[in-house]
Tab-separated table of C-alpha atoms in Angstrom:
chain	number	residue	atom	x	y	z
A	792	MET	CA	0.000	0.000	0.000
A	793	VAL	CA	2.978	2.306	0.546
A	794	SER	CA	3.954	3.801	-2.795
A	795	GLY	CA	7.485	4.825	-1.808
A	796	PRO	CA	10.671	2.772	-1.931
A	797	ASP	CA	10.781	-0.584	-0.227
A	798	LEU	CA	13.044	0.905	2.388
A	799	TRP	CA	10.114	2.870	3.780
A	800	GLN	CA	8.368	-0.399	4.567
A	801	ASN	CA	11.206	-1.428	6.849
A	802	ASN	CA	10.177	-1.157	10.483
A	803	SER	CA	13.361	0.717	11.296
A	804	VAL	CA	12.351	3.641	9.145
A	805	SER	CA	8.565	3.487	9.210
A	806	PHE	CA	6.317	5.873	11.078
A	807	ASN	CA	6.242	4.646	14.653
A	808	THR	CA	2.452	4.734	14.733
A	809	THR	CA	1.210	1.848	12.638
A	810	SER	CA	-2.020	3.470	11.567
A	811	ALA	CA	-0.068	6.073	9.645
A	812	THR	CA	0.304	3.664	6.750
A	813	THR	CA	-3.444	3.045	6.617
A	814	VAL	CA	-4.540	6.681	6.741
A	815	THR	CA	-4.111	8.259	3.316
A	816	LEU	CA	-5.450	11.159	1.324
A	817	SER	CA	-8.151	10.509	-1.224
A	818	PRO	CA	-6.715	10.454	-4.783
A	819	ILE	CA	-8.545	13.637	-5.811
A	820	LEU	CA	-7.515	15.518	-2.672
A	821	ASP	CA	-3.963	14.223	-3.001
A	822	LYS	CA	-3.579	15.564	-6.556
A	823	THR	CA	-5.309	18.810	-5.626
A	824	LEU	CA	-3.025	19.413	-2.653
A	825	SER	CA	0.065	18.515	-4.692
A	826	MET	CA	-0.761	21.166	-7.284
A	827	PHE	CA	-1.927	23.547	-4.582
A	828	ALA	CA	1.351	23.185	-2.676
A	829	ILE	CA	3.373	24.035	-5.788
A	830	VAL	CA	1.257	27.097	-6.643
A	831	PHE	CA	1.256	28.130	-2.975
A	832	SER	CA	5.053	27.992	-2.777
A	833	ILE	CA	5.541	29.868	-6.067
A	834	ASN	CA	3.104	32.580	-5.004
A	835	THR	CA	4.729	33.014	-1.588
A	836	MET	CA	8.292	33.136	-2.922
A	837	ILE	CA	7.455	35.707	-5.612
A	838	SER	CA	5.640	37.838	-3.017
A	839	LEU	CA	8.635	37.653	-0.689
A	840	GLY	CA	11.005	38.590	-3.510
A	841	CYS	CA	8.878	41.633	-4.378
A	842	ALA	CA	9.416	42.916	-0.826
A	843	MET	CA	13.198	42.975	-1.340
A	844	ASP	CA	15.122	46.133	-2.248
A	845	TRP	CA	18.274	45.446	-4.253
A	846	SER	CA	20.107	48.511	-2.879
A	847	LYS	CA	19.488	47.398	0.708
A	848	ILE	CA	20.600	43.891	-0.159
A	849	LYS	CA	23.832	45.348	-1.538
A	850	ASN	CA	24.501	47.286	1.674
A	851	HIS	CA	24.242	44.144	3.787
A	852	VAL	CA	26.370	42.203	1.294
A	853	ILE	CA	29.127	44.828	1.577
A	854	LYS	CA	28.943	44.689	5.391
A	855	PRO	CA	27.744	41.119	5.994
A	856	LYS	CA	28.435	40.809	9.735
A	857	GLY	CA	24.774	40.670	10.768
A	858	VAL	CA	23.818	38.374	7.896
A	859	ALA	CA	26.726	36.009	8.616
A	860	ILE	CA	25.832	35.743	12.311
A	861	ALA	CA	22.173	35.134	11.458
A	862	LEU	CA	23.079	32.428	8.922
A	863	VAL	CA	25.318	30.653	11.439
A	864	SER	CA	22.480	30.771	13.969
A	865	GLN	CA	19.898	29.584	11.426
A	866	TYR	CA	21.817	26.646	10.009
A	867	GLY	CA	23.720	25.850	13.185
A	868	VAL	CA	21.120	26.017	15.954
A	869	MET	CA	17.916	24.755	14.326
A	870	PRO	CA	19.151	21.564	12.593
A	871	LEU	CA	21.045	20.579	15.743
A	872	THR	CA	17.940	21.317	17.825
A	873	GLY	CA	15.771	19.105	15.616
A	874	PHE	CA	18.338	16.296	15.743
A	875	CYS	CA	18.719	16.468	19.544
A	876	LEU	CA	14.958	16.559	20.141
A	877	ALA	CA	14.394	13.590	17.817
A	878	LYS	CA	17.053	11.652	19.725
A	879	ALA	CA	15.820	12.788	23.147
A	880	PHE	CA	12.238	11.670	22.428
A	881	GLN	CA	13.498	8.484	20.708
A	882	LEU	CA	11.776	9.289	17.426
A	883	SER	CA	12.838	7.374	14.348
A	884	GLY	CA	12.099	6.842	10.679
A	885	ILE	CA	9.753	9.184	8.855
A	886	THR	CA	8.919	11.040	12.094
A	887	ALA	CA	12.564	12.027	12.582
A	888	THR	CA	12.846	12.911	8.886
A	889	VAL	CA	9.929	15.346	9.109
A	890	ILE	CA	11.457	17.031	12.171
A	891	LEU	CA	14.878	17.274	10.513
A	892	ILE	CA	13.390	18.759	7.327
A	893	CYS	CA	11.636	21.405	9.422
A	894	GLY	CA	14.816	22.067	11.411
A	895	CYS	CA	16.987	22.395	8.295
A	896	SER	CA	14.560	24.730	6.516
A	897	PRO	CA	15.498	28.385	5.929
A	898	GLY	CA	13.864	31.351	7.619
A	899	GLY	CA	10.334	32.366	6.679
A	900	GLN	CA	8.407	35.603	6.199
A	901	LEU	CA	6.850	35.274	9.653
A	902	SER	CA	10.213	36.459	10.981
A	903	ASN	CA	9.906	39.609	8.847
A	904	LEU	CA	6.543	40.471	10.394
A	905	MET	CA	7.719	39.754	13.932
A	906	THR	CA	10.904	41.770	13.391
A	907	LEU	CA	8.740	44.717	12.387
A	908	ALA	CA	6.577	44.259	15.495
A	909	LEU	CA	9.706	44.114	17.694
A	910	GLN	CA	11.162	47.259	16.082
A	911	GLY	CA	14.128	45.282	14.797
A	912	ASP	CA	16.208	45.716	11.655
A	913	VAL	CA	13.655	44.886	8.958
A	914	THR	CA	16.195	45.234	6.156
A	915	LEU	CA	18.504	42.732	7.835
A	916	SER	CA	15.521	40.431	8.341
A	917	MET	CA	14.542	40.531	4.681
A	918	VAL	CA	18.132	40.062	3.489
A	919	MET	CA	18.629	37.195	5.939
A	920	THR	CA	15.424	35.499	4.775
A	921	SER	CA	16.518	35.732	1.144
A	922	CYS	CA	20.112	34.654	1.830
A	923	SER	CA	18.982	31.669	3.891
A	924	MET	CA	16.594	30.724	1.091
A	925	PHE	CA	19.370	30.821	-1.510
A	926	MET	CA	21.768	28.949	0.778
A	927	ALA	CA	19.122	26.302	1.448
A	928	LEU	CA	19.761	25.043	-2.068
A	929	GLY	CA	23.012	23.509	-0.817
A	930	MET	CA	22.777	23.622	2.970
A	931	MET	CA	19.459	21.828	3.400
A	932	PRO	CA	20.412	18.629	1.513
A	933	LEU	CA	23.883	18.683	3.129
A	934	LEU	CA	22.526	19.045	6.668
A	935	LEU	CA	19.885	16.375	6.079
A	936	TYR	CA	22.578	14.012	4.828
A	937	LEU	CA	24.803	14.672	7.858
A	938	TYR	CA	22.095	14.459	10.527
A	939	CYS	CA	20.240	11.523	8.980
A	940	LYS	CA	23.394	9.458	9.460
A	941	GLY	CA	22.507	9.466	13.138
A	942	PHE	CA	19.472	7.291	12.359
A	943	PRO	CA	19.922	3.747	10.984
A	944	ASN	CA	19.305	3.505	7.205
A	945	LEU	CA	17.514	6.864	7.168
A	946	HIS	CA	20.056	8.769	5.070
A	947	LYS	CA	19.496	6.278	2.230
A	948	ALA	CA	15.763	6.944	2.146
A	949	VAL	CA	15.707	10.752	1.967
A	950	PRO	CA	15.052	11.869	-1.661
A	951	TYR	CA	17.813	14.491	-1.882
A	952	GLY	CA	17.350	15.005	-5.630
A	953	SER	CA	13.675	15.918	-5.276
A	954	ILE	CA	14.448	18.238	-2.355
A	955	ILE	CA	17.158	20.048	-4.345
A	956	LEU	CA	14.762	20.434	-7.288
A	957	SER	CA	12.059	21.887	-5.011
A	958	LEU	CA	14.540	24.347	-3.485
A	959	PHE	CA	15.861	25.319	-6.910
A	960	LEU	CA	12.374	26.140	-8.185
A	961	THR	CA	11.492	28.209	-5.107
A	962	THR	CA	14.822	30.071	-5.364
A	963	ILE	CA	14.028	30.989	-8.976
A	964	CYS	CA	10.650	32.339	-7.829
A	965	SER	CA	12.321	34.513	-5.167
A	966	GLY	CA	14.722	35.854	-7.793
A	967	LEU	CA	11.786	36.646	-10.081
A	968	GLY	CA	10.183	38.675	-7.296
A	969	ILE	CA	13.423	40.630	-6.752
A	970	LEU	CA	13.591	41.425	-10.487
A	971	ILE	CA	9.980	42.650	-10.454
A	972	ASN	CA	10.739	44.930	-7.507
A	973	HIS	CA	13.876	46.242	-9.240
A	974	PHE	CA	12.464	46.917	-12.716
A	975	ARG	CA	8.759	47.441	-11.903
A	976	PRO	CA	8.691	48.723	-8.295
A	977	GLN	CA	5.233	50.260	-8.785
A	978	TYR	CA	3.768	46.749	-8.906
A	979	SER	CA	5.784	45.147	-6.100
A	980	LYS	CA	3.698	46.362	-3.134
A	981	THR	CA	0.466	45.231	-4.756
A	982	ILE	CA	1.933	41.835	-5.639
A	983	THR	CA	3.247	41.399	-2.081
A	984	LYS	CA	-0.061	42.327	-0.425
A	985	VAL	CA	-2.205	40.247	-2.770
A	986	GLY	CA	0.224	37.322	-2.750
A	987	LEU	CA	0.524	37.093	1.025
A	988	SER	CA	-3.259	37.460	1.389
A	989	ILE	CA	-3.736	34.555	-1.008
A	990	SER	CA	-1.172	32.535	0.961
A	991	LEU	CA	-3.077	33.192	4.184
A	992	VAL	CA	-6.382	32.072	2.685
A	993	ALA	CA	-4.660	29.083	1.084
A	994	SER	CA	-3.177	28.040	4.430
A	995	VAL	CA	-6.617	27.996	6.022
A	996	GLY	CA	-7.961	26.002	3.079
A	997	ILE	CA	-5.190	23.405	3.334
A	998	ILE	CA	-5.736	22.991	7.074
A	999	MET	CA	-9.497	22.530	6.621
A	1000	ALA	CA	-9.125	20.085	3.714
A	1001	VAL	CA	-6.536	17.920	5.436
A	1002	GLY	CA	-8.415	18.050	8.742
A	1003	PHE	CA	-11.621	16.942	7.038
A	1004	ASN	CA	-9.795	14.064	5.337
A	1005	PHE	CA	-7.878	12.753	8.352
A	1006	GLY	CA	-10.441	13.501	11.064
A	1007	VAL	CA	-9.552	11.862	14.380
A	1008	SER	CA	-6.275	10.564	12.937
A	1009	ILE	CA	-4.798	14.049	13.384
A	1010	LEU	CA	-4.619	13.241	17.096
A	1011	LEU	CA	-1.708	10.940	16.221
A	1012	VAL	CA	0.384	14.013	15.494
A	1013	LEU	CA	-0.646	15.543	18.801
A	1014	SER	CA	1.206	12.893	20.793
A	1015	PRO	CA	3.212	14.397	23.701
A	1016	PRO	CA	6.680	13.917	22.093
A	1017	LEU	CA	5.677	15.681	18.870
A	1018	VAL	CA	3.856	18.497	20.668
A	1019	ALA	CA	6.891	19.000	22.917
A	1020	THR	CA	9.184	19.012	19.875
A	1021	ALA	CA	7.022	21.560	18.056
A	1022	ALA	CA	6.943	23.772	21.159
A	1023	LEU	CA	10.658	23.572	21.970
A	1024	MET	CA	12.098	24.109	18.482
A	1025	PRO	CA	11.086	27.775	18.008
A	1026	PHE	CA	11.698	28.588	21.686
A	1027	ILE	CA	15.275	27.281	21.530
A	1028	GLY	CA	15.790	29.142	18.252
A	1029	TYR	CA	14.640	32.467	19.716
A	1030	VAL	CA	16.786	32.090	22.843
A	1031	PHE	CA	20.002	30.945	21.180
A	1032	GLY	CA	19.617	33.403	18.299
A	1033	TYR	CA	19.531	36.261	20.805
A	1034	ILE	CA	22.416	34.838	22.858
A	1035	ILE	CA	24.688	34.316	19.829
A	1036	SER	CA	24.015	37.809	18.463
A	1037	SER	CA	24.645	39.282	21.933
A	1038	VAL	CA	27.999	37.500	22.185
A	1039	CYS	CA	28.884	38.929	18.754
A	1040	ARG	CA	27.965	42.415	20.037
A	1041	LEU	CA	25.216	43.297	17.614
A	1042	ASN	CA	22.943	46.152	18.642
A	1043	GLN	CA	19.608	45.511	20.331
A	1044	ALA	CA	17.539	45.849	17.148
A	1045	GLU	CA	19.799	43.384	15.329
A	1046	ARG	CA	19.686	40.951	18.265
A	1047	ARG	CA	15.908	40.843	18.154
A	1048	THR	CA	16.086	40.373	14.387
A	1049	VAL	CA	18.516	37.441	14.560
A	1050	ALA	CA	16.405	35.830	17.304
A	1051	MET	CA	13.288	35.933	15.116
A	1052	GLU	CA	15.173	34.752	12.033
A	1053	THR	CA	16.602	31.785	13.918
A	1054	GLY	CA	13.352	30.598	15.496
A	1055	CYS	CA	10.990	31.088	12.530
A	1056	GLN	CA	11.244	28.408	9.833
A	1057	GLN	CA	9.937	28.411	6.257
A	1058	ILE	CA	6.891	26.269	7.009
A	1059	GLN	CA	5.334	26.510	3.553
A	1060	LEU	CA	8.576	25.151	2.087
A	1061	CYS	CA	8.464	22.240	4.558
A	1062	ILE	CA	4.884	21.463	3.554
A	1063	THR	CA	5.743	21.686	-0.148
A	1064	ILE	CA	8.732	19.343	0.189
A	1065	LEU	CA	6.821	16.824	2.305
A	1066	LYS	CA	3.850	16.901	-0.056
A	1067	ILE	CA	5.833	16.598	-3.272
A	1068	VAL	CA	8.680	14.200	-2.470
A	1069	PHE	CA	7.036	11.752	-0.042
A	1070	PRO	CA	4.149	9.363	-0.855
A	1071	PRO	CA	0.882	10.121	1.002
A	1072	ALA	CA	0.829	6.623	2.512
A	1073	THR	CA	4.290	7.225	3.945
A	1074	MET	CA	3.477	10.624	5.414
A	1075	GLY	CA	0.073	9.872	6.898
A	1076	PRO	CA	-1.104	12.549	9.347
A	1077	LEU	CA	2.508	13.707	9.893
A	1078	PHE	CA	1.757	16.135	7.074
A	1079	ILE	CA	0.169	18.249	9.831
A	1080	PHE	CA	3.358	18.543	11.930
A	1081	PRO	CA	4.738	21.636	10.109
A	1082	ILE	CA	1.407	23.384	10.710
A	1083	LEU	CA	1.655	22.487	14.411
A	1084	LEU	CA	5.174	23.929	14.396
A	1085	LEU	CA	3.882	27.106	12.738
A	1086	ALA	CA	1.223	27.446	15.446
A	1087	PHE	CA	3.872	27.381	18.181
A	1088	GLN	CA	6.040	29.832	16.247
A	1089	LEU	CA	3.101	32.239	16.154
A	1090	ILE	CA	2.168	31.738	19.811
A	1091	GLU	CA	5.696	32.080	21.191
A	1092	SER	CA	6.705	35.012	18.990
A	1093	GLY	CA	3.403	36.687	19.865
A	1094	VAL	CA	4.212	36.332	23.568
A	1095	ILE	CA	7.664	37.847	22.949
A	1096	VAL	CA	6.113	40.801	21.105
A	1097	ALA	CA	3.586	41.315	23.927
A	1098	LEU	CA	6.359	41.284	26.548
A	1099	PHE	CA	8.421	43.705	24.471
A	1100	LYS	CA	5.498	46.119	24.136
A	1101	ALA	CA	4.761	45.857	27.870
A	1102	HIS	CA	8.411	46.569	28.668
A	1103	GLN	CA	8.320	49.654	26.454
A	1104	ARG	CA	5.091	50.859	27.999
A	1105	PHE	CA	6.030	50.498	31.657
A	1106	THR	CA	9.740	51.321	31.462
A	1107	PRO	CA	10.323	55.059	31.969
A	1108	LYS	CA	12.154	56.693	29.098
A	1109	GLU	CA	15.522	58.270	29.797
A	1110	LYS	CA	15.305	62.031	30.141
A	1111	GLU	CA	17.258	64.054	27.615
A	1112	PRO	CA	20.237	65.928	29.131
A	1113	TYR	CA	19.629	69.621	29.831
A	1114	MET	CA	21.101	71.938	27.200
A	1115	PRO	CA	21.247	75.651	28.136
A	1116	ALA	CA	19.666	78.052	25.685
A	1117	LEU	CA	21.923	79.967	23.325
A	1118	THR	CA	22.261	83.754	23.652
A	1119	GLU	CA	22.563	86.201	20.800
A	1120	ASP	CA	26.334	85.790	21.015
A	1121	ASN	CA	25.841	82.118	20.092
A	1122	GLY	CA	27.048	81.036	23.474
A	1123	PRO	CA	25.226	79.328	26.337
A	1124	GLN	CA	23.557	81.717	28.723
A	1125	THR	CA	24.906	81.322	32.260
A	1126	SER	CA	23.872	82.818	35.553
A	1127	SER	CA	26.696	85.387	35.308
A	1128	ASP	CA	25.233	86.726	32.049
A	1129	VAL	CA	21.958	87.667	33.754
A	1130	SER	CA	22.125	91.009	35.550
A	1131	PRO	CA	20.012	91.677	38.664
A	1132	SER	CA	17.967	94.275	36.791
A	1133	ASN	CA	17.226	91.846	33.988
A	1134	ALA	CA	16.243	89.234	36.498
A	1135	ILE	CA	13.831	91.653	38.191
A	1136	SER	CA	12.361	92.796	34.894
A	1137	CYS	CA	11.757	89.224	33.924
């Protein structure tokens, strides 16, 4: 019944809940979601590219300190976090693969929105998102290959070629968006707003369609180990992203930016890869895990934004130092310059 390679049928690499191989998408819904995932990814990547300014990208390329630190945090902290959590909760097979794919994914546009809400460096956030997306073309397959070696026979089952092809296509779409913003900037804002609105509606549609198809089987994904993994991954990313950028002495705005970039993953890319390269019978309800991860990213980043706003509201602002007024002689007026008669007349 499993349409993937025979290796997936091996117990050592199968989903550790046996009903996953019996819960599948209907053929019509499967084809619809496959096409929908491709269109969804193309639309999102073009919209993200249209939000990029080439001149600002160039400035961060010339002085790449912030981008370099963010990239090290993104591709250093999150894949290692996914690997350690999969080992700690004794997950194996396709379950571990899904977690590793999410952990090795580049940053997403959620980080751009949260950076704006936290008054961070939005330009750095956008450049980091684009750079991590371009680097994912090589880094994501490499990291998956390295970390999957920690699970018996798993590295042989991951379809690296299909993943590279998916990343290559999404990278082209991002580049197309950048070109639109560069040569036709009058259209870029409209494309970004409409595109992201469509992505939001599409996300709700995917959740409803998959939820209707799987029904109670979705509860398999909500097992304590997977819920804990989904909750801990973004939290660890936010914390370590801020710590690493603090050690590297970035300013406060850049620290908040790197923290958001590290903890927020490209969930739509995860969904696209899982939907395109893995058979439905292999995935089962694990297709929902990236959406669960997205929910925790939203909740935890929302809490951080709320705490930041509360801190700003209740922390008294520093008073500006007193500067004496200038006299007509362009010098500061002191007490010796004021005669008794002038003081009385005042």
